[in-house]
Every structure is written in structure tokens, then in C-alpha cells.
mmCIF file of C-alpha atoms and ligand atoms in Angstrom:
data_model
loop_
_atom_site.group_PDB
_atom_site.id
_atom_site.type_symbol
_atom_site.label_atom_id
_atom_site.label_comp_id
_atom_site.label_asym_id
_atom_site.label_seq_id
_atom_site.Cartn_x
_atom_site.Cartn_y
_atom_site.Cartn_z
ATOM 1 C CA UNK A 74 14.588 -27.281 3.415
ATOM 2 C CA UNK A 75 12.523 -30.373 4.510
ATOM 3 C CA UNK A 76 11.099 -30.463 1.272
ATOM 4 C CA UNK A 77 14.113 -30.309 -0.942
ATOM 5 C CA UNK A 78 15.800 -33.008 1.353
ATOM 6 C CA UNK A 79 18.244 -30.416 2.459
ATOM 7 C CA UNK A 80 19.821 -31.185 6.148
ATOM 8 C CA UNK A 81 21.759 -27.853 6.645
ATOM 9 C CA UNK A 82 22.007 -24.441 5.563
ATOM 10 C CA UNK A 83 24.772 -24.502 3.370
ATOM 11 C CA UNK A 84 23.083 -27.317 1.085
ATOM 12 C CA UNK A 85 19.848 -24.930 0.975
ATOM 13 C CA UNK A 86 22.014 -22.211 -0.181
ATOM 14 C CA UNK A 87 23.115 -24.346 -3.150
ATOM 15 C CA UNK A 88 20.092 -25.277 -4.209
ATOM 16 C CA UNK A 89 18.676 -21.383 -4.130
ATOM 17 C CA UNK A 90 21.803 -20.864 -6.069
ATOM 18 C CA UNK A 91 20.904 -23.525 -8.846
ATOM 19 C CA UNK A 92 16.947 -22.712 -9.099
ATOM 20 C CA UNK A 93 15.412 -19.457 -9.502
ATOM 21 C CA UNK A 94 11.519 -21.741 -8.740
ATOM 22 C CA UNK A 95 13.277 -22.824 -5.134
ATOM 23 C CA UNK A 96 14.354 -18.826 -4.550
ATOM 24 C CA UNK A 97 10.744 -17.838 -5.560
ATOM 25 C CA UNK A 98 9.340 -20.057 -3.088
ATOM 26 C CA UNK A 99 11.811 -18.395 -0.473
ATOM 27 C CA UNK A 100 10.927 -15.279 -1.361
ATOM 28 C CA UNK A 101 7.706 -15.496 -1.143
ATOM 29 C CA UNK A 102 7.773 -18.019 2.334
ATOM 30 C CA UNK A 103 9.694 -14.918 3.813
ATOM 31 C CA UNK A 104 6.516 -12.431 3.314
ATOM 32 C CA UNK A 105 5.019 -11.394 6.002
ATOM 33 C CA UNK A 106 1.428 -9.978 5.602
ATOM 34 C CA UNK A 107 0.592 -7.949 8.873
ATOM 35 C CA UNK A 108 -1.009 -4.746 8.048
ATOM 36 C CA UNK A 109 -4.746 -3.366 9.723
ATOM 37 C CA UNK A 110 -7.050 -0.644 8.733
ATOM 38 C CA UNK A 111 -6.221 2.478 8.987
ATOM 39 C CA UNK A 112 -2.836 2.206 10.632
ATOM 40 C CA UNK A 113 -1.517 5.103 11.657
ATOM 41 C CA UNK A 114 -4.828 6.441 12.195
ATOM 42 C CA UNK A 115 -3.839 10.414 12.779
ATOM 43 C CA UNK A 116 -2.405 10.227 9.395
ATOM 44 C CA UNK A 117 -6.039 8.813 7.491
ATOM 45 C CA UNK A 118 -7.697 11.674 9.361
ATOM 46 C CA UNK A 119 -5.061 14.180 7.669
ATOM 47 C CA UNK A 120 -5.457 12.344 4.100
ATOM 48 C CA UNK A 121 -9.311 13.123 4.805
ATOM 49 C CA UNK A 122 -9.256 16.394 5.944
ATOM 50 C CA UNK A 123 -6.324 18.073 4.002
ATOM 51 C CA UNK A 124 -4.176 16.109 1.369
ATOM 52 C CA UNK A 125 -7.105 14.787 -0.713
ATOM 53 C CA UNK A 126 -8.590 17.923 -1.124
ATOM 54 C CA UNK A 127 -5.770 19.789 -1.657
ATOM 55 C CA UNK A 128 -4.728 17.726 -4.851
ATOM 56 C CA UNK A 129 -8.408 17.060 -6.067
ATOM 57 C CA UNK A 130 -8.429 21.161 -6.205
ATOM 58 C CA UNK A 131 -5.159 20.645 -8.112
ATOM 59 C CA UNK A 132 -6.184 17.509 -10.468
ATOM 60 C CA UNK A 133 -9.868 17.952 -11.654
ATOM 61 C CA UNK A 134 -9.890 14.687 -13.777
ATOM 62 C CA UNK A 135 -8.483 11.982 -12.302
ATOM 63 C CA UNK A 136 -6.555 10.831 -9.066
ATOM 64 C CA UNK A 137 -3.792 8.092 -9.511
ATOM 65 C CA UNK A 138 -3.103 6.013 -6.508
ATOM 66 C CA UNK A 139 -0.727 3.199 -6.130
ATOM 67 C CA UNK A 140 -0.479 1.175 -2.690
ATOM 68 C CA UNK A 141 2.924 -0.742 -3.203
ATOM 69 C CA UNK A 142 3.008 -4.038 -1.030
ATOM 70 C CA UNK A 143 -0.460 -4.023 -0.241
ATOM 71 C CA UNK A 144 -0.510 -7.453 1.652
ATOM 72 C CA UNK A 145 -4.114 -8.294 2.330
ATOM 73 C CA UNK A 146 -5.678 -5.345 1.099
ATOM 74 C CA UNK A 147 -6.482 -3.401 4.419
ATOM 75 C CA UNK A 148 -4.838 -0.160 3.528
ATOM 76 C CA UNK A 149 -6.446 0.047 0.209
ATOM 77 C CA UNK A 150 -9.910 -0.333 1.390
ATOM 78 C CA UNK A 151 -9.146 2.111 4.291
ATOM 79 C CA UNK A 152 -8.117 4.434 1.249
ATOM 80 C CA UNK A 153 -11.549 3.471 -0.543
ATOM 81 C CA UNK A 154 -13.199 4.325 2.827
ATOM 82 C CA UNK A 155 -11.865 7.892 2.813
ATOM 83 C CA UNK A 156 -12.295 8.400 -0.324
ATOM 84 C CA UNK A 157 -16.016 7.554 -0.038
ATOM 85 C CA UNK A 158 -16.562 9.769 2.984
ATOM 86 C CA UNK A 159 -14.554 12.598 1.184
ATOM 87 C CA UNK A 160 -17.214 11.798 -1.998
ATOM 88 C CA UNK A 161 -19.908 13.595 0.322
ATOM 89 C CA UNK A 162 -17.935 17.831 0.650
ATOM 90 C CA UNK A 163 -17.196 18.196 -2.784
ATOM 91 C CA UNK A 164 -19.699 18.985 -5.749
ATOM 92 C CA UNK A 165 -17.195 17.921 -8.482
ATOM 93 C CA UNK A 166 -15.144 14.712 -7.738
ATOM 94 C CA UNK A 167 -12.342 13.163 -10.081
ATOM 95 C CA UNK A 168 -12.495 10.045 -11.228
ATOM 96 C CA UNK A 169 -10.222 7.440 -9.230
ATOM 97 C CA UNK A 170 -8.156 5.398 -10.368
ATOM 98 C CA UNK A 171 -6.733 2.285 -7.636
ATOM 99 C CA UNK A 172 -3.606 -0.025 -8.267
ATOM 100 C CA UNK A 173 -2.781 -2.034 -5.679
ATOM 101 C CA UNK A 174 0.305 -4.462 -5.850
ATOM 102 C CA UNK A 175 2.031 -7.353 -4.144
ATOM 103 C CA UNK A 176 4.559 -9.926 -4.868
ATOM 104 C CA UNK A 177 2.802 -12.183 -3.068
ATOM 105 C CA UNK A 178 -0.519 -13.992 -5.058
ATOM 106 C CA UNK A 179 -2.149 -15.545 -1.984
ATOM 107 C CA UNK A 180 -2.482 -12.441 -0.129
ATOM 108 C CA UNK A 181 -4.101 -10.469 -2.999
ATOM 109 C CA UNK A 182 -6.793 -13.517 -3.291
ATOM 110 C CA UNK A 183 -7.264 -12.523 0.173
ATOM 111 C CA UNK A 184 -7.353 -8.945 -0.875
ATOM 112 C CA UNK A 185 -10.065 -9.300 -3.468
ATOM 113 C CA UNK A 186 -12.298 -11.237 -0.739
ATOM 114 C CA UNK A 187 -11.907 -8.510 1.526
ATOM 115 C CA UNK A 188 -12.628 -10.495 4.614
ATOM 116 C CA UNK A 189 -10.978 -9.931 7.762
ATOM 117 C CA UNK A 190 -10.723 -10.981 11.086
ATOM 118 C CA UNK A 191 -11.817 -8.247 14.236
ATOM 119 C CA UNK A 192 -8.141 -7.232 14.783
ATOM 120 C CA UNK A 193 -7.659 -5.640 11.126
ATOM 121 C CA UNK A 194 -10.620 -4.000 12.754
ATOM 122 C CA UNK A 195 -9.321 -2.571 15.910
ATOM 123 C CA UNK A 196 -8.735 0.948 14.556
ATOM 124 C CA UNK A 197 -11.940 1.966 12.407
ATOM 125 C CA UNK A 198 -14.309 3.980 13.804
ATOM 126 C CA UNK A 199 -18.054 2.068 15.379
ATOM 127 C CA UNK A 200 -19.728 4.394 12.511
ATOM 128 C CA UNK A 201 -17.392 3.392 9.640
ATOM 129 C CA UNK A 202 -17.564 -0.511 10.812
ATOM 130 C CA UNK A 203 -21.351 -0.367 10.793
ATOM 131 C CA UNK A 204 -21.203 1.517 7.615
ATOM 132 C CA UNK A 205 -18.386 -0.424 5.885
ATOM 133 C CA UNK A 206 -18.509 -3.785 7.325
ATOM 134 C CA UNK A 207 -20.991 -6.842 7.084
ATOM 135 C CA UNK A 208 -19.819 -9.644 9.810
ATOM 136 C CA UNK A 209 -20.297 -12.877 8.041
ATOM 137 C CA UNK A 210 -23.032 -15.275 9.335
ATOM 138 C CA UNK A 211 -21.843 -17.195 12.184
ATOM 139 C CA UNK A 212 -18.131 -16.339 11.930
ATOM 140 C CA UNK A 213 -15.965 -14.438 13.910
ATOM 141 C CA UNK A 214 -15.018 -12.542 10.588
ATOM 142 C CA UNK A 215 -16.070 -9.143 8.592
ATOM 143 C CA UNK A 216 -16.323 -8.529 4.739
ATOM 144 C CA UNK A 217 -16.071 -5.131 3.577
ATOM 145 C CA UNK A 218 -19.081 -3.231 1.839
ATOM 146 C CA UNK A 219 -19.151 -4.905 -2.500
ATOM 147 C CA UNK A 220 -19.106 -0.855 -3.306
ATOM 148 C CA UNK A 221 -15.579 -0.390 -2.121
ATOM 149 C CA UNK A 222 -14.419 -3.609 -3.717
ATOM 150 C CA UNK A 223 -15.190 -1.808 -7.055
ATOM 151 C CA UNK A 224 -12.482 -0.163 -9.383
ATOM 152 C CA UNK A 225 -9.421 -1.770 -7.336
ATOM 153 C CA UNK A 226 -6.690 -3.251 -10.084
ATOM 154 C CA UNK A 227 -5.083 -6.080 -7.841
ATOM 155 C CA UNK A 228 -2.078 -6.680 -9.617
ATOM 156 C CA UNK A 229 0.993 -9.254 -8.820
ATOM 157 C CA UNK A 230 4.130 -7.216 -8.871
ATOM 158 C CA UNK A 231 7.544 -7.320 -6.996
ATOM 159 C CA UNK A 232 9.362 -4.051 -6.220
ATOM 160 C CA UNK A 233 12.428 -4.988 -7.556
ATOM 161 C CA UNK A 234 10.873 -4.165 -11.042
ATOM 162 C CA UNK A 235 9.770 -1.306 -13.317
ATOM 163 C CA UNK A 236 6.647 0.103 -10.963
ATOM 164 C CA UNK A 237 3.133 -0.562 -12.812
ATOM 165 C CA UNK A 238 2.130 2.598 -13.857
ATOM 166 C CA UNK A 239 3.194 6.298 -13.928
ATOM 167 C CA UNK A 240 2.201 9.944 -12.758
ATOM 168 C CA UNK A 241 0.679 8.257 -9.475
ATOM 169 C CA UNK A 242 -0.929 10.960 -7.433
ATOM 170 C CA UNK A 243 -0.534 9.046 -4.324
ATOM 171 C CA UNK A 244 1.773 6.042 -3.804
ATOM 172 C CA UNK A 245 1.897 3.980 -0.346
ATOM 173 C CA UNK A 246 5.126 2.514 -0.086
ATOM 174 C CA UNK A 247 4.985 0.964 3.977
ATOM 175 C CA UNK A 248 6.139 -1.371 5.474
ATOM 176 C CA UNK A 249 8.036 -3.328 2.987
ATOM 177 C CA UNK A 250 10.791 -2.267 0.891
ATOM 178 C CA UNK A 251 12.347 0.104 3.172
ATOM 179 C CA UNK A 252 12.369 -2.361 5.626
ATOM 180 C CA UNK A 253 13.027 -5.812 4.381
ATOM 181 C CA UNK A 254 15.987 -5.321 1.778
ATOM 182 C CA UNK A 255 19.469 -4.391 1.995
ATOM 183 C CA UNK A 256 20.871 -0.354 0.960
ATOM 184 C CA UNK A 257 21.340 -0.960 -2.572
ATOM 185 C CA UNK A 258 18.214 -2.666 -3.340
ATOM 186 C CA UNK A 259 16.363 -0.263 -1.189
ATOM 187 C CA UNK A 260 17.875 2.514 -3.373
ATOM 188 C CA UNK A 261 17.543 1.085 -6.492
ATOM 189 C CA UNK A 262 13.834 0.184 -6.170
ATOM 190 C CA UNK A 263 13.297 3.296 -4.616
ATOM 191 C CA UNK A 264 14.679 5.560 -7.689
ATOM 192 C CA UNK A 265 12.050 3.898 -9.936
ATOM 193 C CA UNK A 266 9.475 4.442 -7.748
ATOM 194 C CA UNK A 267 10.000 8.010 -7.095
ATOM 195 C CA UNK A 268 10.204 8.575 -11.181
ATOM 196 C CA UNK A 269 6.630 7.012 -10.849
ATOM 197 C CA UNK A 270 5.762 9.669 -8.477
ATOM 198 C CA UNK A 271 3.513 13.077 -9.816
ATOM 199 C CA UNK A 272 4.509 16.501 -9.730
ATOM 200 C CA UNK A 273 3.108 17.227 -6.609
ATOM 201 C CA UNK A 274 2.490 13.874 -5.477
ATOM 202 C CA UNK A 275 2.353 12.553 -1.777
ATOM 203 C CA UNK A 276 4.475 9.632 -0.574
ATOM 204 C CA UNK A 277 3.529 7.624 1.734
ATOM 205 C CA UNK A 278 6.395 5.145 3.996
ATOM 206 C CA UNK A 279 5.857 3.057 7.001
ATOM 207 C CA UNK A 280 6.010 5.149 10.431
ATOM 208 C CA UNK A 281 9.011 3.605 11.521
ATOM 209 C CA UNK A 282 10.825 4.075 7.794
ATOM 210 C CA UNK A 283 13.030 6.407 6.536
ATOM 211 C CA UNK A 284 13.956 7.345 2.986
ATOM 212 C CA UNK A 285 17.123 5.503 1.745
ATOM 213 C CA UNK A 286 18.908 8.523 0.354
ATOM 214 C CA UNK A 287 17.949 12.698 0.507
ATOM 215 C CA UNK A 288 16.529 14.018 -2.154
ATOM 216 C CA UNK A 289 15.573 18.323 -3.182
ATOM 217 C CA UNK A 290 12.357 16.638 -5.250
ATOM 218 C CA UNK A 291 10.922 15.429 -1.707
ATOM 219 C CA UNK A 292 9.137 18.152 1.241
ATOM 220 C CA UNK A 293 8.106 16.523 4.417
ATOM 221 C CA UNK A 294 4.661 17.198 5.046
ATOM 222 C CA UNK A 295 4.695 17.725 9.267
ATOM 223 C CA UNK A 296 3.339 16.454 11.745
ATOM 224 C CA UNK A 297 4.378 13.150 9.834
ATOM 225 C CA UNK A 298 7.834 12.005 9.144
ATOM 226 C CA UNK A 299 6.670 9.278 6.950
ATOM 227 C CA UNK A 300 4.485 11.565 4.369
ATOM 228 C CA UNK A 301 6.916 12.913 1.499
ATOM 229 C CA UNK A 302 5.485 15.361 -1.345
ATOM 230 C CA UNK A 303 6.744 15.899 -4.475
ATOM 231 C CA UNK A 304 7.815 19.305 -6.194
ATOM 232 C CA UNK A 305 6.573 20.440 -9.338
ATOM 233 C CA UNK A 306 7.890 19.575 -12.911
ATOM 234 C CA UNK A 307 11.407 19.609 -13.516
HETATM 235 C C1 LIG B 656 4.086 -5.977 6.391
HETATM 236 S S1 LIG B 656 3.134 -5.988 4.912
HETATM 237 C C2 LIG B 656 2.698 -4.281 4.758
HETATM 238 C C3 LIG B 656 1.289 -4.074 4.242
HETATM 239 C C4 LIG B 656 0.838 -2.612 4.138
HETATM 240 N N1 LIG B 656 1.602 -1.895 3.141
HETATM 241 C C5 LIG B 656 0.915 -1.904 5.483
HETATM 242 O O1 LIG B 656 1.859 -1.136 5.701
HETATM 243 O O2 LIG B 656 0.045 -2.098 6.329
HETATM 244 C C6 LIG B 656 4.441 -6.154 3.676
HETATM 245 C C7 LIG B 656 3.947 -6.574 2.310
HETATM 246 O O3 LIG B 656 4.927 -6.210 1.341
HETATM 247 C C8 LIG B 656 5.050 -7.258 0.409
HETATM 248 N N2 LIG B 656 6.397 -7.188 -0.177
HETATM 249 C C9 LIG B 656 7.583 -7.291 0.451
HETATM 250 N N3 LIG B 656 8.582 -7.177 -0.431
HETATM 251 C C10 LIG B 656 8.006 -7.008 -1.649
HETATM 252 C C11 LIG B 656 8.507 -6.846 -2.959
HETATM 253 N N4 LIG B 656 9.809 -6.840 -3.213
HETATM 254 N N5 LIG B 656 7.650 -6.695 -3.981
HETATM 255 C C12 LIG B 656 6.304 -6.687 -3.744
HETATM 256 N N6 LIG B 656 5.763 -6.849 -2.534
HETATM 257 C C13 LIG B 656 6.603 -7.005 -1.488
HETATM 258 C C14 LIG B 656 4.806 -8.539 1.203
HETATM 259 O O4 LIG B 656 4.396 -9.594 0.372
HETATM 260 C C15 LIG B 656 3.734 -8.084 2.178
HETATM 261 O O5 LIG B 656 2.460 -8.312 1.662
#
């Protein structure tokens, strides 16, 4: 407001109103970028253990994963991290293919340096850190291992539009979406992304989200209210 000389509210509004630059700025100002590894850590343990290898028995050539909203990048490289564990139990692996999106371009610079302060940290294991993690000389700070920076398409992308792909075997939707926007947004951007979705694929939402509308083409997958799988083919 400071910067567009504006001294209330209602003169802000106008000029959002007039300008869709001064509503992209808003947008974007209004982002908020927490996120950590492996959050909702019982659930990466189940993606490890049971989901993954349960579709790579279904899909022998390659996996499609989309993490919506990424923010800084911290849930895709816990993905990467998984996946590179799971690499080790099976003889034949699929090829994997990573898109990770966010509206917002600063945070998926961030992303692509994959540097991170200790509390992004808090929740991965002392043998993945060691593993995983290089702290950088004389910082306070950690950059993930080059290998998992590999074969990630960082993308800029808003929700609102046509998703960025299709057939995704795996899509993380948390923490933004279903949270930040109104009902009919929610549902509309929602719709899309479910089309995206694969016969049999799992959906991912925030722990604290729920689904804007019920749909017959979605099965919880318990113990988790927040992971959603697909049925098959219509
Ligand atoms: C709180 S972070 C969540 C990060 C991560 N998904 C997690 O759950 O840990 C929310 C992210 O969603 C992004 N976001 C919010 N609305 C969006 C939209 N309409 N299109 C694309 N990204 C959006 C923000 O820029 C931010 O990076």
C-alpha cells in the first residue's frame, strides 16, 4: 500500500481493481512458504512401506508424480528420499518422473538450491540427514545430496489453471488450495486436478484438509484422512 501511495484500504482495493501487475504482487505477498521434511512423518513411512510398492507392482514403466504448491521444495526431496531408499527392495524399478509446481518464483529458486535451515530438518531421521544432507561450511544451514536434485521439473504454475500434466500417479495437493481460497475456487481447481489424477492414483491433502465436495472416484486409504485413491477407469 506504502508503495502505491495508498493511505487506506479502500484506495488499495481500487487500484487491485485497475491492475492485474498490483493483484499479482498481492497474490504472491500473501504466500506463505512453511512446509519441513517429511511432515506428517507416519504417512512417508506408509508411502515407503506400502503405497509405492503397491503401484510400482501396478505401473512397470513409469511413475508420475506431481507435488502441487511445493513452496521451498522440502516435500519433494523428502519424496526423492523415499524413493531412493525404496530403489534398494526392488530388482526392477520404473522410471520416475517429478513435477513440482508453485505460483510463487522465489520459493522454487529456493527449491532448486535445496538449502535449508535445521528446522526443515527436525523430522528426518540421524541416518537419512547424514546420508542426505551436507551442512554448508560455516553456516548454520544444510544442502541436500546433488543426486536427489536430479530429474525434478520445477515449474511456475498457479492452481487456478489447467494442472501441468496428466495421468499423475501421485499428486500432493497440501497445504494450499484447500486451505487458502474460498468454496468455489476450491472446487473448481479441485475438479481439474482430480481429472489429472490416474486410475488408481493416490492423493495426497494437508492433515488438517478436507476434500471440498464427495466424490464415488475417491477411497480413503486409513489410518490417514488426508490420503485419497483413485478407482479404476471409467
Ligand atoms: C504452506 S506452503 C505448503 C508447502 C507444502 N505443500 C507442504 O504442505 O509442506 C503453501 C504453498 O502453496 C503455494 N500456493 C498457494 N496458492 C497457490 C496457487 N493458487 N497456485 C500455486 N501455488 C500456490 C504457496 O506459494 C506456497 O508455496
Amino acid at each position: 500500500m506504502k508503495d502505491l501511495g495508498c493511505c487506506n484500504i479502500t484506495t488499495y482495493i481500487a487500484e487491485l481493481d485497475k491492475s492485474d501487475e498490483v493483484r499479482k504482487k498481492c497474490e504472491l505477498l500473501l504466500t506463505v512458504s512453511i512446509s519441513r521434511f517429511f511432515r506428517d512423518r507416519e504417512f512417508w513411512q506408509s508411502l515407503e512401506k506400502k503405497f509405492l510398492p503397491d503401484l510400482i507392482k501396478k505401473n512397470t514403466e513409469r511413475i508420475n508424480v506431481w507435488s502441487a504448491g511445493c513452496a521451498c521444495g522440502d516435500e519433494v526431496y523428502s519424496f526423492k528420499i523415499v524413493w531412493d531408499c525404496l530403489e534398494n527392495d526392488f530388482v526392477h524399478i520404473p522410471k520416475l518422473k517429478v513435477i513440482a509446481t508453485d505460483m510463487n518464483p522465489e520459493y522454487l529458486d529456493r527449491a532448486r538450491s535445496g538449502i535449508y535451515p535445521p528446522s526443515s530438518l527436525k523430522e528426518v531421521k540421524k541416518e537419512l540427514q547424514l546420508k542426505y544432507f551436507k551442512r554448508k561450511a560455516g553456516k548454520k544451514l544444510f544442502e541436500v545430496d546433488a543426486s536427489l536434485k536430479e530429474e525434478i521439473d520445477w515449474k511456475i504454475h498457479h492452481l487456478l489453471s489447467d494442472p501441468p500434466g496428466s495421468k499423475f500417479d501421485i499428486i500432493f495437493l497440501r497445504n494450499n488450495v484447500l486451505t487458502y481460497y474460498e468454496d468455489l475456487l476450491k472446487k473448481k481447481a479441485f475438479r481439474k486436478i482430480l481429472e489429472s489424477l490416474a486410475p488408481y492414483g493416490f492423493l495426497i491433502i494437508g492433515s488438517h484438509e478436507s476434500l471440498p465436495f464427495e466424490t464415488r472416484n475417491l477411497t480413503g486409504i486409513a489410518p490417514y484422512p488426508f490420503v485419497f485413491r483413485k478407482g479404476p477407469e471409467k
